[in-house]
CSV table of C-alpha atoms in Angstrom, one decimal:
chain,number,residue,atom,x,y,z
A,771,MET,CA,-51.3,-50.2,-60.8
A,772,SER,CA,-53.7,-50.0,-57.9
A,773,SER,CA,-55.8,-46.8,-57.7
A,774,ASP,CA,-56.0,-47.1,-53.9
A,775,PRO,CA,-54.2,-44.0,-52.7
A,776,GLU,CA,-53.1,-45.8,-49.5
A,777,LYS,CA,-51.4,-48.5,-51.5
A,778,MET,CA,-49.8,-45.8,-53.7
A,779,MET,CA,-48.4,-44.1,-50.6
A,780,SER,CA,-47.0,-47.4,-49.3
A,781,LYS,CA,-45.4,-48.2,-52.6
A,782,ALA,CA,-43.9,-44.7,-52.8
A,783,ASP,CA,-42.5,-44.9,-49.3
A,784,LYS,CA,-40.7,-48.2,-50.2
A,785,MET,CA,-39.2,-46.6,-53.3
A,786,THR,CA,-37.5,-43.9,-51.2
A,787,LYS,CA,-35.9,-46.3,-48.8
A,788,LEU,CA,-32.6,-48.0,-49.4
A,789,THR,CA,-32.3,-51.8,-49.0
A,790,LEU,CA,-29.9,-54.6,-49.8
A,791,THR,CA,-31.4,-54.8,-53.3
A,792,ARG,CA,-32.2,-51.1,-53.8
A,793,TRP,CA,-29.0,-49.0,-53.6
A,794,SER,CA,-30.6,-45.7,-54.7
A,795,ALA,CA,-34.0,-44.1,-54.0
A,796,ASP,CA,-36.4,-43.7,-56.9
A,797,TRP,CA,-37.6,-40.2,-56.0
A,798,ARG,CA,-39.1,-39.6,-59.5
A,799,GLY,CA,-41.3,-42.7,-59.3
A,800,ALA,CA,-42.2,-42.1,-55.7
A,801,THR,CA,-43.1,-38.4,-56.3
A,802,GLU,CA,-45.5,-39.4,-59.1
A,803,LEU,CA,-47.2,-41.8,-56.8
A,804,TYR,CA,-47.4,-39.3,-54.0
A,805,GLU,CA,-49.0,-36.8,-56.4
A,806,GLN,CA,-51.5,-39.4,-57.6
A,807,ALA,CA,-52.3,-40.4,-54.0
A,808,ALA,CA,-52.9,-36.8,-53.1
A,809,ASN,CA,-55.4,-36.4,-55.9
A,810,GLY,CA,-57.1,-39.7,-54.8
A,811,PHE,CA,-57.4,-38.6,-51.2
A,812,ARG,CA,-58.8,-35.2,-52.1
A,813,ALA,CA,-61.4,-36.8,-54.4
A,814,SER,CA,-62.6,-38.8,-51.4
A,815,ASN,CA,-62.4,-35.8,-49.0
A,816,LYS,CA,-59.6,-37.3,-47.0
A,817,TYR,CA,-57.9,-34.0,-46.6
A,818,GLU,CA,-55.5,-35.0,-43.8
A,819,ARG,CA,-54.1,-37.8,-45.9
A,820,ALA,CA,-54.0,-35.6,-49.0
A,821,LYS,CA,-52.0,-33.1,-47.0
A,822,VAL,CA,-49.4,-35.7,-46.0
A,823,ALA,CA,-49.2,-37.0,-49.6
A,824,LEU,CA,-48.5,-33.4,-50.8
A,825,GLU,CA,-45.8,-32.9,-48.1
A,826,LYS,CA,-44.1,-36.0,-49.4
A,827,ALA,CA,-44.5,-35.0,-53.0
A,828,SER,CA,-42.9,-31.7,-52.2
A,829,GLN,CA,-40.0,-33.4,-50.6
A,830,GLY,CA,-39.7,-35.6,-53.7
A,831,GLN,CA,-39.5,-32.6,-55.9
A,832,VAL,CA,-36.8,-31.1,-53.7
A,833,MET,CA,-34.8,-34.3,-54.0
A,834,GLN,CA,-35.1,-34.0,-57.8
A,835,SER,CA,-33.9,-30.3,-57.6
A,836,SER,CA,-37.3,-28.9,-58.6
A,837,PRO,CA,-37.9,-26.2,-56.0
A,838,TRP,CA,-40.7,-24.6,-58.1
A,839,ASP,CA,-42.8,-27.8,-58.2
A,840,ALA,CA,-42.0,-28.4,-54.5
A,841,ALA,CA,-43.2,-25.0,-53.6
A,842,LYS,CA,-46.5,-25.6,-55.5
A,843,HIS,CA,-47.1,-28.8,-53.5
A,844,MET,CA,-46.4,-27.0,-50.2
A,845,GLU,CA,-48.9,-24.3,-51.1
A,846,SER,CA,-51.5,-27.0,-51.8
A,847,ALA,CA,-50.7,-28.7,-48.5
A,848,ALA,CA,-51.0,-25.3,-46.7
A,849,ALA,CA,-54.5,-24.8,-48.3
A,850,LEU,CA,-55.6,-28.2,-47.0
A,851,ALA,CA,-54.2,-27.4,-43.5
A,852,GLN,CA,-56.3,-24.2,-43.6
A,853,LYS,CA,-59.4,-26.3,-44.5
A,854,LEU,CA,-58.6,-28.4,-41.5
A,855,SER,CA,-57.9,-25.4,-39.3
A,856,ILE,CA,-54.4,-26.6,-38.4
A,857,TRP,CA,-53.1,-23.0,-38.2
A,858,ASN,CA,-49.4,-23.7,-37.2
A,859,GLU,CA,-49.1,-25.8,-40.4
A,860,VAL,CA,-50.7,-23.2,-42.5
A,861,ALA,CA,-47.9,-20.8,-41.5
A,862,ASP,CA,-45.2,-23.4,-41.7
A,863,PHE,CA,-46.2,-24.7,-45.1
A,864,TYR,CA,-46.6,-21.3,-46.8
A,865,ARG,CA,-43.3,-20.2,-45.3
A,866,LYS,CA,-41.6,-23.3,-46.7
A,867,ALA,CA,-43.2,-22.6,-50.1
A,868,SER,CA,-41.9,-19.0,-49.9
A,869,GLU,CA,-38.4,-20.2,-49.2
A,870,LEU,CA,-38.6,-22.6,-52.2
A,871,TYR,CA,-39.7,-19.8,-54.4
A,872,VAL,CA,-36.8,-17.6,-53.2
A,873,GLU,CA,-34.5,-20.5,-54.1
A,874,CYS,CA,-35.9,-20.2,-57.6
A,875,GLY,CA,-35.2,-16.5,-57.6
A,876,ARG,CA,-38.9,-15.7,-57.8
A,877,ALA,CA,-39.7,-12.9,-55.4
A,878,GLN,CA,-43.3,-12.3,-56.4
A,879,PRO,CA,-44.7,-15.9,-55.7
A,880,ALA,CA,-42.5,-16.0,-52.6
A,881,SER,CA,-44.2,-12.9,-51.3
A,882,ASP,CA,-47.6,-14.1,-52.4
A,883,ALA,CA,-47.2,-17.3,-50.4
A,884,LEU,CA,-46.6,-15.3,-47.2
A,885,GLY,CA,-49.5,-13.1,-48.1
A,886,LYS,CA,-51.8,-16.1,-48.4
A,887,ALA,CA,-50.7,-17.3,-45.0
A,888,ALA,CA,-51.2,-13.9,-43.4
A,889,ARG,CA,-54.8,-13.6,-44.8
A,890,ALA,CA,-55.6,-17.1,-43.5
A,891,LEU,CA,-54.3,-16.2,-40.0
A,892,GLU,CA,-55.7,-12.7,-39.7
A,893,GLU,CA,-58.7,-13.7,-37.5
A,894,VAL,CA,-57.2,-16.6,-35.5
A,895,LYS,CA,-53.5,-15.5,-35.1
A,896,PRO,CA,-53.3,-11.7,-35.9
A,897,GLU,CA,-49.8,-11.3,-34.5
A,898,ASP,CA,-48.5,-14.1,-36.7
A,899,ALA,CA,-50.4,-12.5,-39.7
A,900,ILE,CA,-48.6,-9.2,-39.1
A,901,GLN,CA,-45.2,-10.9,-39.1
A,902,LEU,CA,-46.1,-12.7,-42.3
A,903,TYR,CA,-47.3,-9.5,-44.0
A,904,THR,CA,-44.1,-7.8,-42.9
A,905,ASP,CA,-41.9,-10.5,-44.3
A,906,ALA,CA,-43.9,-10.5,-47.5
A,907,CYS,CA,-43.3,-6.8,-47.9
A,908,GLU,CA,-39.6,-7.1,-47.2
A,909,ILE,CA,-39.2,-9.8,-49.9
A,910,LEU,CA,-40.6,-7.4,-52.5
A,911,GLU,CA,-38.7,-4.4,-51.2
A,912,GLU,CA,-35.4,-6.3,-51.4
A,913,ASP,CA,-36.2,-7.2,-55.0
A,914,GLY,CA,-37.1,-3.6,-55.9
A,915,ARG,CA,-40.7,-4.5,-56.5
A,916,ASP,CA,-42.2,-2.0,-53.9
A,917,GLN,CA,-45.2,-1.2,-56.0
A,918,MET,CA,-46.3,-4.9,-55.8
A,919,ALA,CA,-46.4,-4.6,-52.0
A,920,PHE,CA,-49.0,-1.8,-51.7
A,921,ASP,CA,-51.9,-4.1,-50.8
A,922,LEU,CA,-49.7,-5.9,-48.3
A,923,TYR,CA,-48.9,-2.7,-46.5
A,924,ARG,CA,-52.6,-1.8,-46.4
A,925,ALA,CA,-53.6,-5.3,-45.2
A,926,CYS,CA,-51.0,-5.2,-42.4
A,927,ALA,CA,-52.1,-1.7,-41.3
A,928,SER,CA,-55.6,-3.0,-41.2
A,929,VAL,CA,-54.7,-5.8,-38.8
A,930,TYR,CA,-52.8,-3.4,-36.5
A,931,ILE,CA,-56.0,-1.2,-36.5
A,932,LYS,CA,-58.1,-4.2,-35.4
A,933,LEU,CA,-55.6,-4.8,-32.6
A,934,GLU,CA,-55.8,-1.1,-31.7
A,935,LYS,CA,-52.1,-0.7,-32.3
A,936,PHE,CA,-52.6,2.6,-34.0
A,937,ALA,CA,-48.9,3.8,-34.0
A,938,ASP,CA,-47.9,0.6,-35.7
A,939,ALA,CA,-50.7,1.0,-38.2
A,940,ALA,CA,-49.6,4.5,-39.0
A,941,THR,CA,-46.1,3.4,-39.4
A,942,PHE,CA,-47.2,0.9,-42.1
A,943,PHE,CA,-49.1,3.6,-44.0
A,944,LEU,CA,-45.9,5.7,-43.9
A,945,ARG,CA,-43.9,2.7,-45.2
A,946,LEU,CA,-46.5,2.5,-48.0
A,947,GLY,CA,-45.9,6.2,-48.7
A,948,VAL,CA,-42.2,5.7,-49.0
A,949,ALA,CA,-42.7,2.8,-51.4
A,950,ALA,CA,-45.2,4.8,-53.4
A,951,ASP,CA,-42.7,7.7,-53.6
A,952,LYS,CA,-40.0,5.3,-55.1
A,953,CYS,CA,-42.5,4.3,-57.8
A,954,ASP,CA,-43.8,7.8,-58.5
A,955,ALA,CA,-47.2,6.6,-57.4
A,956,THR,CA,-48.2,10.1,-56.1
A,957,ASN,CA,-51.9,9.4,-55.5
A,958,SER,CA,-51.1,6.3,-53.4
A,959,GLN,CA,-48.4,8.2,-51.6
A,960,CYS,CA,-50.7,11.1,-50.6
A,961,LYS,CA,-53.5,8.8,-49.6
A,962,ALA,CA,-51.1,6.8,-47.4
A,963,TYR,CA,-49.9,10.0,-45.5
A,964,LEU,CA,-53.5,11.2,-44.9
A,965,SER,CA,-54.4,7.7,-43.7
A,966,ALA,CA,-51.5,7.8,-41.2
A,967,ILE,CA,-52.6,11.2,-39.8
A,968,ILE,CA,-56.2,9.9,-39.4
A,969,VAL,CA,-54.9,6.8,-37.6
A,970,TYR,CA,-52.9,9.0,-35.1
A,971,LEU,CA,-56.0,11.1,-34.5
A,972,TYR,CA,-58.1,8.1,-33.9
A,973,GLY,CA,-55.5,6.9,-31.4
A,974,HIS,CA,-55.8,10.2,-29.5
A,975,ASP,CA,-52.3,11.4,-30.5
A,976,LEU,CA,-52.8,14.9,-31.9
A,977,LYS,CA,-49.1,15.8,-31.3
A,978,GLN,CA,-47.9,12.8,-33.4
A,979,ALA,CA,-50.6,13.5,-36.1
A,980,GLU,CA,-49.3,17.1,-36.4
A,981,LYS,CA,-45.7,15.9,-36.5
A,982,CYS,CA,-46.6,13.4,-39.2
A,983,TYR,CA,-48.4,16.2,-41.2
A,984,ASN,CA,-45.4,18.5,-40.9
A,985,ASP,CA,-42.9,15.8,-41.9
A,986,CYS,CA,-45.0,14.7,-44.9
A,987,SER,CA,-45.5,18.3,-46.0
A,988,GLN,CA,-41.8,18.5,-46.7
A,989,ILE,CA,-42.6,16.3,-49.7
A,990,ASP,CA,-43.7,18.5,-52.6
A,991,ALA,CA,-46.2,16.0,-54.0
A,992,PHE,CA,-48.1,15.9,-50.7
A,993,LEU,CA,-47.8,19.6,-50.0
A,994,LYS,CA,-49.8,20.3,-53.2
A,995,SER,CA,-52.3,17.6,-52.8
A,996,ASP,CA,-56.0,17.4,-51.9
A,997,GLN,CA,-55.0,15.0,-49.1
A,998,ASN,CA,-52.7,17.6,-47.6
A,999,ARG,CA,-55.6,20.2,-47.6
A,1000,THR,CA,-57.9,17.6,-46.0
A,1001,ALA,CA,-55.3,16.8,-43.3
A,1002,SER,CA,-54.8,20.5,-42.6
A,1003,ARG,CA,-58.6,21.1,-42.2
A,1004,LEU,CA,-58.8,18.1,-39.9
A,1005,LEU,CA,-56.0,19.2,-37.7
A,1006,THR,CA,-57.3,22.8,-37.5
A,1007,ALA,CA,-60.7,21.5,-36.5
A,1008,TYR,CA,-59.2,19.4,-33.8
A,1009,ASN,CA,-57.2,22.3,-32.4
A,1010,GLU,CA,-60.3,24.5,-32.5
A,1011,GLY,CA,-62.5,21.8,-31.0
A,1012,ASP,CA,-64.8,22.1,-34.0
A,1013,ILE,CA,-66.7,18.8,-34.0
A,1014,GLU,CA,-69.0,19.8,-36.9
A,1015,GLU,CA,-66.0,20.5,-39.1
A,1016,ILE,CA,-64.4,17.2,-38.2
A,1017,LYS,CA,-67.6,15.4,-39.3
A,1018,LYS,CA,-67.7,17.4,-42.5
A,1019,VAL,CA,-64.1,16.6,-43.4
A,1020,ALA,CA,-64.6,12.9,-42.5
A,1021,CYS,CA,-67.4,12.7,-45.0
A,1022,SER,CA,-65.5,14.5,-47.8
A,1023,SER,CA,-64.8,12.9,-51.1
A,1024,THR,CA,-61.0,12.9,-50.3
A,1025,VAL,CA,-61.5,10.7,-47.2
A,1026,SER,CA,-64.1,8.6,-49.0
A,1027,ASN,CA,-61.5,7.5,-51.5
A,1028,LEU,CA,-59.2,6.1,-48.7
A,1029,ASP,CA,-59.2,2.4,-47.6
A,1030,HIS,CA,-62.4,1.2,-46.0
A,1031,ALA,CA,-60.7,0.7,-42.6
A,1032,ILE,CA,-59.6,4.4,-42.6
A,1033,ILE,CA,-63.0,5.6,-43.7
A,1034,LYS,CA,-64.5,3.8,-40.7
A,1035,LEU,CA,-62.0,5.4,-38.4
A,1036,ALA,CA,-62.6,8.9,-39.9
A,1037,ARG,CA,-66.4,8.6,-39.4
A,1038,LYS,CA,-65.8,7.7,-35.7
A,1039,LEU,CA,-63.4,10.6,-35.0
A,1040,PRO,CA,-65.8,13.1,-33.5
A,1041,THR,CA,-67.4,10.9,-30.8
A,1042,GLY,CA,-66.1,12.8,-27.8
A,1043,ASP,CA,-62.5,12.4,-28.9
A,1044,VAL,CA,-61.6,16.0,-29.5
A,1045,THR,CA,-61.1,16.9,-25.8
A,1046,ALA,CA,-59.2,13.7,-25.1
A,1047,VAL,CA,-56.9,14.3,-28.1
A,1048,GLN,CA,-56.3,17.9,-27.1
A,1049,MET,CA,-55.5,16.8,-23.5
A,1050,ASN,CA,-53.1,14.2,-24.7
A,1051,ALA,CA,-51.3,16.8,-26.8
A,1052,GLY,CA,-51.2,19.1,-23.8
A,1053,ASP,CA,-49.7,16.4,-21.6
A,1054,ASP,CA,-46.9,16.0,-24.0
A,1055,LEU,CA,-45.8,19.6,-23.8
A,1056,ASP,CA,-42.6,20.4,-21.9
A,1057,GLU,CA,-41.9,23.5,-19.8
A,1058,ASP,CA,-40.4,25.3,-22.7
A,1059,ASP,CA,-43.6,24.9,-24.7
A,1060,LEU,CA,-45.5,26.5,-21.9
A,1061,THR,CA,-43.3,29.6,-21.5
C-alpha cells in the first residue's frame, strides 16, 4: 500500500462511494485509511489536510456505530483547527465531539470537550467562550456531577470579569456556591459567596453586594465562616467610607485565598470607588427608604 497520504485519502473516498460493482460502502477500510492519512499529513505539518482526514475518519467511526472513537477524532480535528486559528471550526468540532460523548452516555468528556473549546476561544471570541462554559456546566449539572464543574464556573466568571459584566460574573460565583452546597464543599461555597460580593462592589453596586451578603448569610455554613466576617468588614468599611480598612481587608489572608481574578479586583477596590459605590446605593433608594 502507498504511504502517500493523498493517495490514501483518494482510495478511502472511493471505498465510501457506491458504484455498479460496489453495492455497499467499506467504512471500516476507509476509516483506517483516513486515520493513516491524518498521521501522515501531521508528520509533514500539513495540518489543514490532516484536519480534513480526521473529520472523515470521525464520520467513518459514526458510520460504524463507534461514537467514542468518532468523538476522539473530532477533538483532534478541533485541536488542529485551533493551531490554524480557524475559530468557528474549533467551536463546531468540539461541540460535535461533545454531542458524540453524550451519545455514549459520558458526561465528563462531553463537558471537557466544551471546556477545551471555551479555553481556546476566551481571547478571540469571549462571548462564544461564555456560552461554551455555560453549556459545559449544564452537562455536568444534569448528570449530578456538580463538583466536577467548579473550575468551569470560575473560568466563566473570569471571562465575564474581563468583559466588565460584573453582575453576570457574580451570578456564576453564586451558581458555584449552590453547586458546592450540594456537594458539602463548604470552603468552596463560602469562597464563592465572598467572591460574588467583591465582584458587586468592584462593579459599583453596594446595594446588590449587601443583598447578596444578607441572602448568603441565611446559609449557616457561610454565616459562621471567615469569608462571612471578611465580607461584613468590607461592607462596613464601604458604608463608613473607610478606605484604609478596605485596603486592609483586601490584603487579608481570607481574600488572598480566593481566585486570582478576584484578588486582583479586591486590591483595586479602594481607588476612589467608595464614593461612587455609596452614591449608586443612594440612587437606588426609594421614597420609603428616605422617610
